[in-house]
PDB file of C-alpha atoms in Angstrom:
ATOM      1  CA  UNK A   1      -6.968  17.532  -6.438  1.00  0.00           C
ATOM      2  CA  UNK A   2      -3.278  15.736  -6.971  1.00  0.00           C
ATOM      3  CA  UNK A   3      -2.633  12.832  -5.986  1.00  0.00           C
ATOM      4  CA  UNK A   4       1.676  12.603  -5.166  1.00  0.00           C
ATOM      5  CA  UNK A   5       1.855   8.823  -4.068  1.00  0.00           C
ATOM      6  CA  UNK A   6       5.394   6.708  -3.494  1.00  0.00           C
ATOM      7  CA  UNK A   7       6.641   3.490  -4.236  1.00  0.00           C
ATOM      8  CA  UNK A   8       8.332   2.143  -0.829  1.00  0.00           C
ATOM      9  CA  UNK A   9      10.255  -0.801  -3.181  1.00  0.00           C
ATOM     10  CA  UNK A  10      11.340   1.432  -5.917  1.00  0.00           C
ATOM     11  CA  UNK A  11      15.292   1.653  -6.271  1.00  0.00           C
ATOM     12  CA  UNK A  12      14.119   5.621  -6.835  1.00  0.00           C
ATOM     13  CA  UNK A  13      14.543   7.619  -3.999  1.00  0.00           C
ATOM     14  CA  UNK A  14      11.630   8.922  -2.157  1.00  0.00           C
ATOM     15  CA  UNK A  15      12.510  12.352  -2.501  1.00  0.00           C
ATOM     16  CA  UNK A  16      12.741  11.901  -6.299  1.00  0.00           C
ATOM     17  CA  UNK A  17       9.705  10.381  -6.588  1.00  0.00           C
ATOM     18  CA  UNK A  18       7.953  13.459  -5.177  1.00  0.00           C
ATOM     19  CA  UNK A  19       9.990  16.176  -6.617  1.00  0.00           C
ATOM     20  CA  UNK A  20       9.048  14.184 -10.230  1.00  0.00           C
ATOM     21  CA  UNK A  21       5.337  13.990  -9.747  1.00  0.00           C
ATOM     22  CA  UNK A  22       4.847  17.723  -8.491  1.00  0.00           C
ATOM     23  CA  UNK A  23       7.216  18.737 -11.476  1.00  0.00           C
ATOM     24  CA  UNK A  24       5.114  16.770 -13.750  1.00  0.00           C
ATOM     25  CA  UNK A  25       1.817  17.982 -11.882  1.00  0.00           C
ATOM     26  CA  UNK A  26       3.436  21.430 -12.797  1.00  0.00           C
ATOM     27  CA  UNK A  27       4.176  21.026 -16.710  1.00  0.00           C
ATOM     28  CA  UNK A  28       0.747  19.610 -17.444  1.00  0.00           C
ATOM     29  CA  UNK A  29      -0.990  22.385 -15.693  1.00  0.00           C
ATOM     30  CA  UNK A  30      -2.195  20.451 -12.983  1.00  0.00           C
ATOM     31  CA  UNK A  31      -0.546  22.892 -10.599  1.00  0.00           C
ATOM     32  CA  UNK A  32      -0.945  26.076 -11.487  1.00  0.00           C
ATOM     33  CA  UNK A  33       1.349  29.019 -10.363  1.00  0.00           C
ATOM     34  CA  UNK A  34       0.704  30.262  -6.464  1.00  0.00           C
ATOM     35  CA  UNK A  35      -0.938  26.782  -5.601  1.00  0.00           C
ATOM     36  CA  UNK A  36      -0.389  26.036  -2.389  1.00  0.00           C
ATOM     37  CA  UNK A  37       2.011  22.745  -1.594  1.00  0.00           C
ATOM     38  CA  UNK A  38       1.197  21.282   1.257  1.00  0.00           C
ATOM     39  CA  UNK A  39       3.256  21.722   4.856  1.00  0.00           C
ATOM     40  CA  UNK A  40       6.134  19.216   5.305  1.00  0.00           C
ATOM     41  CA  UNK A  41       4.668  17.822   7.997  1.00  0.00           C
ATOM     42  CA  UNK A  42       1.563  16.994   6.829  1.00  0.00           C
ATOM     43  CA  UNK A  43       2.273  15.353   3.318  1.00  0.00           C
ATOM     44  CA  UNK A  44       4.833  13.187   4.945  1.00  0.00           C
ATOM     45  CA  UNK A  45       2.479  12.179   7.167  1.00  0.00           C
ATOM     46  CA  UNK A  46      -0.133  11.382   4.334  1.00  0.00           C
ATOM     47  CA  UNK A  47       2.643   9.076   2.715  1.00  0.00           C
ATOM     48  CA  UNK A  48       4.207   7.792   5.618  1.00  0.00           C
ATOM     49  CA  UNK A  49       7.491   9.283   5.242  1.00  0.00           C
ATOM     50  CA  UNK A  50      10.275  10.862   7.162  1.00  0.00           C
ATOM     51  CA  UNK A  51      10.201  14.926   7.129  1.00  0.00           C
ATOM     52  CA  UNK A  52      13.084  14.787   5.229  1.00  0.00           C
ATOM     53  CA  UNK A  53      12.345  13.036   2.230  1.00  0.00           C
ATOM     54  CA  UNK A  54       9.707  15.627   1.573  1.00  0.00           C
ATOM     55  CA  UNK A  55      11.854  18.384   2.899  1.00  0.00           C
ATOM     56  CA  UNK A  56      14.342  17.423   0.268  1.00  0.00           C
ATOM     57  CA  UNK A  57      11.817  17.186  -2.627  1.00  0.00           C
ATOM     58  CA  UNK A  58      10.703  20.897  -1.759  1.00  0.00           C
ATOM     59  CA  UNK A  59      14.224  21.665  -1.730  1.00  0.00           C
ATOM     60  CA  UNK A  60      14.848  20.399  -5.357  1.00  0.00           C
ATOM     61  CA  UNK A  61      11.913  21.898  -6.508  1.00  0.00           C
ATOM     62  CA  UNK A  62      12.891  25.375  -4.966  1.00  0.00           C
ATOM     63  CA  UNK A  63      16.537  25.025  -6.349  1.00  0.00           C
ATOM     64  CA  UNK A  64      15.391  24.279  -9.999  1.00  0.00           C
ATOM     65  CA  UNK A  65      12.698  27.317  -9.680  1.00  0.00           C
ATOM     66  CA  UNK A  66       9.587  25.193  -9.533  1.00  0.00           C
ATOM     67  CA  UNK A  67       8.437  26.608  -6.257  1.00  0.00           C
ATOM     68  CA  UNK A  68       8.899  29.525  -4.102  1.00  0.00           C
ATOM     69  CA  UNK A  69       8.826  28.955  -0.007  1.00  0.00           C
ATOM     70  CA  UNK A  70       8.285  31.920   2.054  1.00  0.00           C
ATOM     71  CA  UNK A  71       9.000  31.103   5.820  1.00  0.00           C
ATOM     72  CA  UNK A  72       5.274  30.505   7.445  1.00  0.00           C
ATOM     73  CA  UNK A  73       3.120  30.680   3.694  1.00  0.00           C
ATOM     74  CA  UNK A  74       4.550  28.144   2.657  1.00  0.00           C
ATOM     75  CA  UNK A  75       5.678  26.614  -0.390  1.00  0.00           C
ATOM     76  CA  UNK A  76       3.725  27.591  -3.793  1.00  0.00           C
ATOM     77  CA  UNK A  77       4.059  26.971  -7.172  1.00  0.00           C
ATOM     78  CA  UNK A  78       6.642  29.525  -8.401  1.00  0.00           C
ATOM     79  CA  UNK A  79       4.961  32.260 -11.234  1.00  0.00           C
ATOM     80  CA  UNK A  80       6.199  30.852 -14.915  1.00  0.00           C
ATOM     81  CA  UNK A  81       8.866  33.571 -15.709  1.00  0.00           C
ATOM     82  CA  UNK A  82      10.277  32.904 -12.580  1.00  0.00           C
ATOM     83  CA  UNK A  83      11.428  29.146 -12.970  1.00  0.00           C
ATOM     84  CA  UNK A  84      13.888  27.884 -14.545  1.00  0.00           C
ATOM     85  CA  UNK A  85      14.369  27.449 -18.112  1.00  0.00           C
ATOM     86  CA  UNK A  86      12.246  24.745 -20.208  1.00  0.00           C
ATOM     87  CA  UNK A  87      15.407  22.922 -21.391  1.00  0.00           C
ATOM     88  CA  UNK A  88      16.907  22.615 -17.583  1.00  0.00           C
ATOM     89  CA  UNK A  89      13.644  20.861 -17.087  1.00  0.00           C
ATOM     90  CA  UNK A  90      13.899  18.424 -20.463  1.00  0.00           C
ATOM     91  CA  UNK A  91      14.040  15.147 -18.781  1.00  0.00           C
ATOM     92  CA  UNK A  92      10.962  15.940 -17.056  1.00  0.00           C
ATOM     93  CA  UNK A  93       9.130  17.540 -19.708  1.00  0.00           C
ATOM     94  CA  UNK A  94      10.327  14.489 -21.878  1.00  0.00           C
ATOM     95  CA  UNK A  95       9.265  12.224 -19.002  1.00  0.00           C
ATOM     96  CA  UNK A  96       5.475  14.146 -18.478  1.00  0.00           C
ATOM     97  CA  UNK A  97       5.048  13.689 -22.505  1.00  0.00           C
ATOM     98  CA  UNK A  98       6.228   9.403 -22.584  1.00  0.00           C
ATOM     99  CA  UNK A  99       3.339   8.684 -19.790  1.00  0.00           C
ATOM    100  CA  UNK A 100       0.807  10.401 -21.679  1.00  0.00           C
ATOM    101  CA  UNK A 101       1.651   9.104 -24.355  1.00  0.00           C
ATOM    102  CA  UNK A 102       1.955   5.566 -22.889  1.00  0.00           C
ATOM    103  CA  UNK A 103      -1.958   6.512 -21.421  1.00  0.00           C
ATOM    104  CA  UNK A 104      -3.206   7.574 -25.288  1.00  0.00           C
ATOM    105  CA  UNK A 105      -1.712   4.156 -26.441  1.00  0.00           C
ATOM    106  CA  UNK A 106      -3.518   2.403 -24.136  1.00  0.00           C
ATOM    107  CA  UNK A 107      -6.839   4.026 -24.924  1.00  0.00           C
ATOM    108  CA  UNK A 108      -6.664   3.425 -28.514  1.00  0.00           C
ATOM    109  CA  UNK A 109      -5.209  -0.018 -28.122  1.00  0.00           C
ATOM    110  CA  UNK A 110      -8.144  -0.685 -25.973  1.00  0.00           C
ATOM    111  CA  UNK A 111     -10.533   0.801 -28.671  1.00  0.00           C
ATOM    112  CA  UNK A 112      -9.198  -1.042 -31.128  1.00  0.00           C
ATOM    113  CA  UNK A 113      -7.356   1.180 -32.856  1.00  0.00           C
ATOM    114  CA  UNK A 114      -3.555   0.498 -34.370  1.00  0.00           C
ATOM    115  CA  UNK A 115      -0.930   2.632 -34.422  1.00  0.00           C
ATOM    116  CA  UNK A 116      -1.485   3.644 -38.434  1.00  0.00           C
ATOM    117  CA  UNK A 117      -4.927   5.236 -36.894  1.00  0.00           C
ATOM    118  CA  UNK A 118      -3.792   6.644 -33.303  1.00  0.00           C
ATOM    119  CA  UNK A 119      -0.633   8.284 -34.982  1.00  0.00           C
ATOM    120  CA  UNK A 120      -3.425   9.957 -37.643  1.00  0.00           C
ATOM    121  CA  UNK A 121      -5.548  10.745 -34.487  1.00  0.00           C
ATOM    122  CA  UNK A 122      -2.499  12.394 -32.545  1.00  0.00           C
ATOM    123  CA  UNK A 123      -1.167  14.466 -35.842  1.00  0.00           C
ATOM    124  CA  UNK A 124      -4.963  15.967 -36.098  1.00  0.00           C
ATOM    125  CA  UNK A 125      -4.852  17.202 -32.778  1.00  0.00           C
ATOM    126  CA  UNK A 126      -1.515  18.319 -33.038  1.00  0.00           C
ATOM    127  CA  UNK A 127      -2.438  20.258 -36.207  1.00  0.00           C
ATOM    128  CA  UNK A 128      -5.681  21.695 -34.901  1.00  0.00           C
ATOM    129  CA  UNK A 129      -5.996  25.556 -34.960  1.00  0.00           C
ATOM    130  CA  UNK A 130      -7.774  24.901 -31.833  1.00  0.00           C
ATOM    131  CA  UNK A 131      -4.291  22.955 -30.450  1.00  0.00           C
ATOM    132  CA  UNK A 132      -2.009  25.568 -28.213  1.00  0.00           C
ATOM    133  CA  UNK A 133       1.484  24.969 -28.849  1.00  0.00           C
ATOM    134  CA  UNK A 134       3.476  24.409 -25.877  1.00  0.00           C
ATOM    135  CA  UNK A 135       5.095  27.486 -24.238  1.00  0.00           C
TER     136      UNK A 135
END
């Protein structure tokens, strides 16, 4: 289960701050294609928001192809080949990959490890036949 959750005294706007996590959720896998977003009216409830914030974030999201809404189903997570390119989304893709890799820092840090043996760490599993490139 996700999690979308919004800062009330960041400078970003609501809206942003949703359409950024669910895109994230998205790129990691989190979300897979033809999952289910939940109604306006509920998740702005959950948060404490207007309607239109969240209304707004869909709206993003279905403008840069990251979800499909189809009138009383819903909004879903759009099928792969039918959103939008992989460098229209670079930003976010280049956000998703600096917060995990701000999380693995602070697992090795807290292991003890420096950077000379998490950067040997991360090019192993980079290099792994068992690693999937991304797509």
């Amino acid at each position: 289960m996700i999690e979308i959750t919004v800062d009330t005294r960041s400078p970003t706007p609501h809206y942003e701050q949703i359409r950024s996590q669910i895109t994230g959720f998205v790129l990691t896998g989190a979300l897979p294609p033809g999952t289910q977003l939940p109604p306006i009216r509920q998740l702005a409830g959950h948060l404490g928001l207007s309607n239109g914030a969240v209304a707004r974030a869909y709206k993003e999201l279905e403008r840069e192809g990251t979800v499909t809404t189809n009138g009383k189903k819903g909004t879903a997570i759009a099928p792969q080949d039918k959103r939008t390119a992989p460098g229209r989304t670079s930003p976010d893709r280049l956000a998703v990959l600096s917060d995990a890799a701000r999380e693995y820092a602070a697992i090795a840090h807290s292991l003890g490890y420096d950077l000379t043996a998490a950067s040997a760490a991360l090019h192993s599993a980079m290099t792994s036949p068992f690693t999937k490139a991304p797509s």
